[in-house]
CSV table of N, CA and C in Angstrom, one decimal:
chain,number,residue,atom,x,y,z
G,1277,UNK,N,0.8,-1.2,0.0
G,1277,UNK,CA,0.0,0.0,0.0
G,1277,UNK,C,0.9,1.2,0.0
G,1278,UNK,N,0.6,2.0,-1.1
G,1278,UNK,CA,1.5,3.4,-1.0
G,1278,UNK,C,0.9,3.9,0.4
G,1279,UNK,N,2.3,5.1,0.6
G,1279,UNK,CA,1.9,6.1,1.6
G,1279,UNK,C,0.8,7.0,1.3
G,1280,UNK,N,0.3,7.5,2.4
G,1280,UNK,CA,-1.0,8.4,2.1
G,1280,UNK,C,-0.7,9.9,3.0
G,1281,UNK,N,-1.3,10.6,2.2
G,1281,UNK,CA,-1.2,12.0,2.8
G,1281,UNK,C,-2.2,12.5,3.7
G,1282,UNK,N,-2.4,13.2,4.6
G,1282,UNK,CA,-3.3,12.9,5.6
G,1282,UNK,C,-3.5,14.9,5.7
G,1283,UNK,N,-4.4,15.6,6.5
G,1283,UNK,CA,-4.4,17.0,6.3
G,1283,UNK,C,-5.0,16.4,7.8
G,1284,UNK,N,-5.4,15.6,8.9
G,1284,UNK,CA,-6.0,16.0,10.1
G,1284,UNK,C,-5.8,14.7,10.8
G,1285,UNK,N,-5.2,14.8,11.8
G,1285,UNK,CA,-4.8,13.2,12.7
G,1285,UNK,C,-6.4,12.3,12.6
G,1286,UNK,N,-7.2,13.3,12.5
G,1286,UNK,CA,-8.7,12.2,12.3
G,1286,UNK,C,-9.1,11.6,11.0
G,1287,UNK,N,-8.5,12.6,10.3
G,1287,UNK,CA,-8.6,11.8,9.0
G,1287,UNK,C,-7.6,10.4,8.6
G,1288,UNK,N,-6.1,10.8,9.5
G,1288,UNK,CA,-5.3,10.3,9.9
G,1288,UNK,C,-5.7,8.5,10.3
G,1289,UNK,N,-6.3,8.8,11.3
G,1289,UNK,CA,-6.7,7.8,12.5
G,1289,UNK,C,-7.4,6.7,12.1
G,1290,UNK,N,-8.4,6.0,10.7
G,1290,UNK,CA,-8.6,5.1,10.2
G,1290,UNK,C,-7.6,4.5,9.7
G,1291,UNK,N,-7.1,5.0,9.0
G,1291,UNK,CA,-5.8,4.4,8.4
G,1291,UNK,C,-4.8,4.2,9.2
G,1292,UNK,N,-4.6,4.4,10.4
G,1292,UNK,CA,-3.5,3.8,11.6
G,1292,UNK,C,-4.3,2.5,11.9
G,1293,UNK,N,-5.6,2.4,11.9
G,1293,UNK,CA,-6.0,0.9,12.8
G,1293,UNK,C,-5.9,0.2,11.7
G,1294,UNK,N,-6.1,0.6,10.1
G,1294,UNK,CA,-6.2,-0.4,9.0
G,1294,UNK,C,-5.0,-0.8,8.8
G,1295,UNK,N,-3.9,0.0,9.4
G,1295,UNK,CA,-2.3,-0.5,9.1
G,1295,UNK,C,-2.6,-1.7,10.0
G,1296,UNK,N,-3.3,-2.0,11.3
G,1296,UNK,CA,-3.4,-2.7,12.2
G,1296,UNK,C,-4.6,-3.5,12.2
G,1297,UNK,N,-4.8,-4.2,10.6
G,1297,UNK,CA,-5.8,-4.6,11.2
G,1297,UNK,C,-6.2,-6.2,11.2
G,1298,UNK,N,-5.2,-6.7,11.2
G,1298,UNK,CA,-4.5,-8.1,12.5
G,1298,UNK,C,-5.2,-7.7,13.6
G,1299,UNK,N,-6.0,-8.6,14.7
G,1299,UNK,CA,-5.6,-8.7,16.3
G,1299,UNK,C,-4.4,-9.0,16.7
G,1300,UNK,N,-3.6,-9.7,16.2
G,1300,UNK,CA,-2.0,-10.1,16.3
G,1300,UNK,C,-1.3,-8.8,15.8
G,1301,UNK,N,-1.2,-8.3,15.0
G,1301,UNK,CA,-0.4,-7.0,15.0
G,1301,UNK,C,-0.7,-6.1,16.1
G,1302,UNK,N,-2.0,-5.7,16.3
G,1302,UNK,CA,-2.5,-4.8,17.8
G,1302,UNK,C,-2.0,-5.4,19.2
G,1303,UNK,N,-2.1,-6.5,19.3
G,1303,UNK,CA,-1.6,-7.1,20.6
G,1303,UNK,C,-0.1,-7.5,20.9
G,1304,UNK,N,0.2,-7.4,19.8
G,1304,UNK,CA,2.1,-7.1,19.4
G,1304,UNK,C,2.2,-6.1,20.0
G,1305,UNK,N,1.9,-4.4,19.0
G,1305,UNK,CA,1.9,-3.1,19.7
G,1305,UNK,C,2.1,-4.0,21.1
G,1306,UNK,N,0.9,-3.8,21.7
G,1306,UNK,CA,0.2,-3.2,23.2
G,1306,UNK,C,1.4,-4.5,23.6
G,1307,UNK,N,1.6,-5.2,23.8
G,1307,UNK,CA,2.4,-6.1,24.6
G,1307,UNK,C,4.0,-5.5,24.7
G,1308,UNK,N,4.0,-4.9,23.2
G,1308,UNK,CA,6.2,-4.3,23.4
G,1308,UNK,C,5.6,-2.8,23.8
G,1309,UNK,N,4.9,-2.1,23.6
G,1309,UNK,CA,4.8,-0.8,24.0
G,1309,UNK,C,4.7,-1.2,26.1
G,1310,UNK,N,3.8,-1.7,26.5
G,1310,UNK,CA,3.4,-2.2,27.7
G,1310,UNK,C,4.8,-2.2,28.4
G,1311,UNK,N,5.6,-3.3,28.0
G,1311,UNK,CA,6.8,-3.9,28.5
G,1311,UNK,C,7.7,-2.8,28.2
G,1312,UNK,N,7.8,-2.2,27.2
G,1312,UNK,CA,9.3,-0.8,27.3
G,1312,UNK,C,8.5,0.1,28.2
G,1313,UNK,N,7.4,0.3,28.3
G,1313,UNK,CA,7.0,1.1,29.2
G,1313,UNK,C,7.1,1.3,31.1
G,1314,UNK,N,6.7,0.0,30.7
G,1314,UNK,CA,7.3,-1.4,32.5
G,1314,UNK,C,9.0,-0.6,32.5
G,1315,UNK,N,9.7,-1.3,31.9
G,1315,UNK,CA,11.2,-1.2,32.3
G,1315,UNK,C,11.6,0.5,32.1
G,1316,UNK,N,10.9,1.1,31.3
G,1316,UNK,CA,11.3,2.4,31.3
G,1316,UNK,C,11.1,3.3,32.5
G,1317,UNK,N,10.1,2.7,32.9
G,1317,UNK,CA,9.8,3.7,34.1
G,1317,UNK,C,10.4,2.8,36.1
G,1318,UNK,N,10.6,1.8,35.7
G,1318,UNK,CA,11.6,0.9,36.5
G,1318,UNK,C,12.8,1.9,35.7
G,1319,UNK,N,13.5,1.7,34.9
G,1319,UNK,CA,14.8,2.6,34.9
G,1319,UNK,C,15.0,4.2,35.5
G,1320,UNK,N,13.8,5.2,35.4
G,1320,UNK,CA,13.0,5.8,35.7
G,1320,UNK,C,13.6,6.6,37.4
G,1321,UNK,N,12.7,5.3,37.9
G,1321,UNK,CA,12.8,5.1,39.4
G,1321,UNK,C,13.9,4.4,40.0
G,1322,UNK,N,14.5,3.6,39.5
G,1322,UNK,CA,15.7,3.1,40.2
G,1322,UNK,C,16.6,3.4,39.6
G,1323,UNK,N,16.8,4.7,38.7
G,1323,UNK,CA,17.8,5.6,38.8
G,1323,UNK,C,19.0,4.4,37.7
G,1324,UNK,N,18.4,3.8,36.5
G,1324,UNK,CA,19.3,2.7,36.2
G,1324,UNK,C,18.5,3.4,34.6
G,1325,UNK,N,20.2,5.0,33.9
G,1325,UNK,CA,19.2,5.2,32.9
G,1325,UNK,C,19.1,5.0,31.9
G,1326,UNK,N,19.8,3.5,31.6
G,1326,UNK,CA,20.2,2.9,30.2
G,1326,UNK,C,18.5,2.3,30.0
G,1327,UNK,N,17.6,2.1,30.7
G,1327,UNK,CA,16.2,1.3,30.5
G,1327,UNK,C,15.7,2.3,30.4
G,1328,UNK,N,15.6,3.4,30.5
G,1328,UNK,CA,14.6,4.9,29.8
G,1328,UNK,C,14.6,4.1,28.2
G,1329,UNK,N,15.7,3.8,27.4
G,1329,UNK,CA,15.7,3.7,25.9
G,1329,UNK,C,14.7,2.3,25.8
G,1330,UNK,N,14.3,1.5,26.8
G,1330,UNK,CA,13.4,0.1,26.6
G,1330,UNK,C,12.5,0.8,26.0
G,1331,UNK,N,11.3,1.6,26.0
G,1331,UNK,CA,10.6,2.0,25.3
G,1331,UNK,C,10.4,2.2,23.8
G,1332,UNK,N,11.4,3.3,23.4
G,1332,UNK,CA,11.4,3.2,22.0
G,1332,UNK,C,12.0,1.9,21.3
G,1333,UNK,N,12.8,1.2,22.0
G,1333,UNK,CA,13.8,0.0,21.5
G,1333,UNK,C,12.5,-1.8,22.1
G,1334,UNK,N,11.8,-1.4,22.7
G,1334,UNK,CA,11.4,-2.4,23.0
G,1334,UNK,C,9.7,-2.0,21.9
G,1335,UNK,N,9.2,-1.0,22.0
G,1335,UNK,CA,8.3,-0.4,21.6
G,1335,UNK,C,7.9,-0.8,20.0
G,1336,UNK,N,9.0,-0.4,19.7
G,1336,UNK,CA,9.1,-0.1,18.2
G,1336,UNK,C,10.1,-1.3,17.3
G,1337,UNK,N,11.0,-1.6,18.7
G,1337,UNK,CA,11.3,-3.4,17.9
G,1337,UNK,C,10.2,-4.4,17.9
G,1338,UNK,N,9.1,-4.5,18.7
G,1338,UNK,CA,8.5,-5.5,18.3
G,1338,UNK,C,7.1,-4.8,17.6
G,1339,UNK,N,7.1,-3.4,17.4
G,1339,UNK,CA,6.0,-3.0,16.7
G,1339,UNK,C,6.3,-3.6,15.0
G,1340,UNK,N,7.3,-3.0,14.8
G,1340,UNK,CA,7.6,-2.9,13.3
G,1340,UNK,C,7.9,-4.2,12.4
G,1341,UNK,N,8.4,-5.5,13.4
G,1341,UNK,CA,8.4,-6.9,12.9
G,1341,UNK,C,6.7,-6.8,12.6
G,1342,UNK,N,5.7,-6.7,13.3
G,1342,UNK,CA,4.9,-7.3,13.1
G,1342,UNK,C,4.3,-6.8,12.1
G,1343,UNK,N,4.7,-5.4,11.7
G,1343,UNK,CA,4.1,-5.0,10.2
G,1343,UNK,C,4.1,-5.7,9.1
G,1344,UNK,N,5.5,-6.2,9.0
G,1344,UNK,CA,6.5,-7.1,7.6
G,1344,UNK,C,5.4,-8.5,7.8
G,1345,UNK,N,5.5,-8.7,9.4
G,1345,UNK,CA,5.9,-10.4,8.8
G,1345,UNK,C,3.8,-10.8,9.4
G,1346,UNK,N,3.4,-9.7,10.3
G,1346,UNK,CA,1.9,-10.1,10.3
G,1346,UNK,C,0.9,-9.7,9.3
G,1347,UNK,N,1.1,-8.2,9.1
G,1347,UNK,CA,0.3,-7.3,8.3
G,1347,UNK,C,1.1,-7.4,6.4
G,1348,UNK,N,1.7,-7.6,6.3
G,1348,UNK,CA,2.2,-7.2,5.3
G,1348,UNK,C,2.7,-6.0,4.8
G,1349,UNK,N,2.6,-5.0,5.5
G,1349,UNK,CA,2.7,-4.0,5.1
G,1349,UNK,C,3.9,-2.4,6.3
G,1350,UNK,N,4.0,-1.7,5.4
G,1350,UNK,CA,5.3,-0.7,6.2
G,1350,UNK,C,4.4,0.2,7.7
G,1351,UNK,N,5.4,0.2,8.7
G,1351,UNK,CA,4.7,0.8,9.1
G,1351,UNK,C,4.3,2.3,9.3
G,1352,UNK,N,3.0,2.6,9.9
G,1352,UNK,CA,2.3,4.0,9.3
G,1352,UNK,C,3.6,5.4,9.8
G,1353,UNK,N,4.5,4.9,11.0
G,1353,UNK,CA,5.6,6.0,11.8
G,1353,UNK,C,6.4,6.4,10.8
G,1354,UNK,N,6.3,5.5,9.5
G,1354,UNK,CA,7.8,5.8,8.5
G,1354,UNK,C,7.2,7.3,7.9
G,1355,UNK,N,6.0,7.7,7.7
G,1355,UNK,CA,5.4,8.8,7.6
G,1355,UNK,C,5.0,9.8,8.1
G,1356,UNK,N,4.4,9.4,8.9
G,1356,UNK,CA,3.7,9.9,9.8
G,1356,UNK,C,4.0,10.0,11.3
G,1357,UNK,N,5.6,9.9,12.4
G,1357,UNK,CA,5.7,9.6,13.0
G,1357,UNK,C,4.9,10.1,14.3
G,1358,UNK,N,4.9,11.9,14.3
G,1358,UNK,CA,3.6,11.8,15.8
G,1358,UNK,C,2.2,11.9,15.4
G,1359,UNK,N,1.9,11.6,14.5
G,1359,UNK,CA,0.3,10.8,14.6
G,1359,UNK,C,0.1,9.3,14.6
G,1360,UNK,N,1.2,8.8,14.5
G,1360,UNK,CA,1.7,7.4,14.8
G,1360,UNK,C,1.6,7.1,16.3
G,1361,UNK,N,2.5,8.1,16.6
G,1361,UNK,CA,2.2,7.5,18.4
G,1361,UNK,C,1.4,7.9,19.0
G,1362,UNK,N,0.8,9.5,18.5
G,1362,UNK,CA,-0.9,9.6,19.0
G,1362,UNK,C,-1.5,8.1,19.1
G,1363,UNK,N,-1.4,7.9,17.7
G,1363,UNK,CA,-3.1,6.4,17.4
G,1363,UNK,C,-1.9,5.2,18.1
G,1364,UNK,N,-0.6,5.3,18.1
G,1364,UNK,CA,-0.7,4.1,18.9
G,1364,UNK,C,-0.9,3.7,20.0
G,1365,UNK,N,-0.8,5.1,21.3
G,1365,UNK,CA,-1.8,5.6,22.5
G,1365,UNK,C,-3.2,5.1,22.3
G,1366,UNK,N,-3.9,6.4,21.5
G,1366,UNK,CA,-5.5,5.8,21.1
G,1366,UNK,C,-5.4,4.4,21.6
G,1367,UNK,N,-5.2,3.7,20.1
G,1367,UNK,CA,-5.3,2.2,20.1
G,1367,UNK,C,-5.2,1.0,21.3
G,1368,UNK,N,-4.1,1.5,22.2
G,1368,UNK,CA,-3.3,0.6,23.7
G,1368,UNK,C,-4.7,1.1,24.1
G,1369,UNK,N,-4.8,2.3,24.3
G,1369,UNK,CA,-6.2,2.5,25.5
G,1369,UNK,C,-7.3,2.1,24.9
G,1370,UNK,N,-7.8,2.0,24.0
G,1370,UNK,CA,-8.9,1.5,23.2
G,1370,UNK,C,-8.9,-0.1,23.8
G,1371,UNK,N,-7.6,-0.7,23.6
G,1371,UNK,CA,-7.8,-2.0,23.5
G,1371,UNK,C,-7.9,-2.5,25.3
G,1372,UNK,N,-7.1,-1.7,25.9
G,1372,UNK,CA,-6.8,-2.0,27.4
G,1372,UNK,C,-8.8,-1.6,28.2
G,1373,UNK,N,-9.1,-1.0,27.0
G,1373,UNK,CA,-10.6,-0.5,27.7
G,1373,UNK,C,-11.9,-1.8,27.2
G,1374,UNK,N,-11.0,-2.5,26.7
G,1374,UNK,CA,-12.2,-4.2,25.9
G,1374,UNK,C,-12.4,-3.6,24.5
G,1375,UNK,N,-12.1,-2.7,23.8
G,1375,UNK,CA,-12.7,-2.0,22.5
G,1375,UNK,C,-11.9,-2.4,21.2
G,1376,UNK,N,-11.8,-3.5,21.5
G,1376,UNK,CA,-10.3,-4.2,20.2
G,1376,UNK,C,-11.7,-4.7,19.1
G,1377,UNK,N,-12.8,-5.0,19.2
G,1377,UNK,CA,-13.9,-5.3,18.6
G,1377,UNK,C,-13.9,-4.1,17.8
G,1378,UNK,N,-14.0,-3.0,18.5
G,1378,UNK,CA,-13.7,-1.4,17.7
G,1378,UNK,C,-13.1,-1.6,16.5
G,1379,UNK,N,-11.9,-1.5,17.1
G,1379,UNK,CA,-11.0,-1.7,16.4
G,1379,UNK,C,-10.9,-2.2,15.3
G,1380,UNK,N,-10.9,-4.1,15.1
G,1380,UNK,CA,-11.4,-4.4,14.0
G,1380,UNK,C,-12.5,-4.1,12.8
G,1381,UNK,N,-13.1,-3.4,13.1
G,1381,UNK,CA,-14.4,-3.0,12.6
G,1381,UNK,C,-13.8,-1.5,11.7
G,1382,UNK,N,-13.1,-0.8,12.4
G,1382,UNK,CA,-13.0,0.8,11.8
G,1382,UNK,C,-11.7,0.0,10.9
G,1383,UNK,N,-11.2,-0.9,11.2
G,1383,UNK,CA,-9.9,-1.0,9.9
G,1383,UNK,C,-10.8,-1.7,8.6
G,1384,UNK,N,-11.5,-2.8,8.9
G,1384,UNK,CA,-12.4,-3.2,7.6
G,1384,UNK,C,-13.4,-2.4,7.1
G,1385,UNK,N,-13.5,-1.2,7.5
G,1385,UNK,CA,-14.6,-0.4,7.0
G,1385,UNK,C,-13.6,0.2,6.1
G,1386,UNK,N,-12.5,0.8,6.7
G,1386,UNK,CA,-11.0,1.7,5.8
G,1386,UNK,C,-10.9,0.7,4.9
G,1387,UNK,N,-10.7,-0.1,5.1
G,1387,UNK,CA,-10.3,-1.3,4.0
G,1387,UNK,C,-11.1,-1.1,3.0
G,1388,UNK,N,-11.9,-1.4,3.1
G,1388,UNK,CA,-13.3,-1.7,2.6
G,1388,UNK,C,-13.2,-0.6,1.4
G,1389,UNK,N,-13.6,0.6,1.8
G,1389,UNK,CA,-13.0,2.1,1.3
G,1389,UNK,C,-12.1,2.1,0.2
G,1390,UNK,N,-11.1,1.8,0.7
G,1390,UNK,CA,-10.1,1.9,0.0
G,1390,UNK,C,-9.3,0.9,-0.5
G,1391,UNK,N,-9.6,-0.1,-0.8
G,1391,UNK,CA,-9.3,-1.5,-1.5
G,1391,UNK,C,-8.8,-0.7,-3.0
């Protein structure tokens, strides 16, 4: 899928869940964002500040495999990086709130769209 040009994080914001629209690519996200977030802020607090970098390195190493090898496709940060980690926020709290049903739904409707 070519890159797309976007004029408003909301117009933005379908097309971030349709990059994701695997439940296995989303629960990749939320599992390595979760975990760099765990040790980041353990690094944080126990003053140990080489684990501040678990985040982006834990975050975005296991975000970006899952693009290639679950989704097929690049992911939406190579463009768009802070509307990327806006919707990757959105999305963790969307999913952490039971709304991964959501989720699926707004990426096959984008799909759908724009096939």
């Amino acid at each position: 899928m070519t890159q797309r040009t976007f004029t408003s994080y909301e117009e933005f914001w379908p097309y971030y869940v349709a990059m994701h629209s695997r439940a296995a690519t989303r629960w990749i996200h939320l599992t390595g964002t979760l975990t760099g977030l765990a040790l980041s802020t353990y690094g944080l607090v126990s003053g140990r500040r080489r684990l501040l970098a678990a985040l982006p390195v834990i975050g975005y190493g296991t975000a970006w495999p899952a693009h290639f090898l679950v989704e097929g496709n690049n992911p939406a940060t190579f463009g768009h990086p802070a509307w990327s980690l806006r919707g990757d926020a959105r999305m963790i709290r969307m999913m952490l709130a039971g709304r991964d049903r959501e989720l699926a739904e707004i990426a096959a409707a984008w799909l759908a769209e724009h096939s």
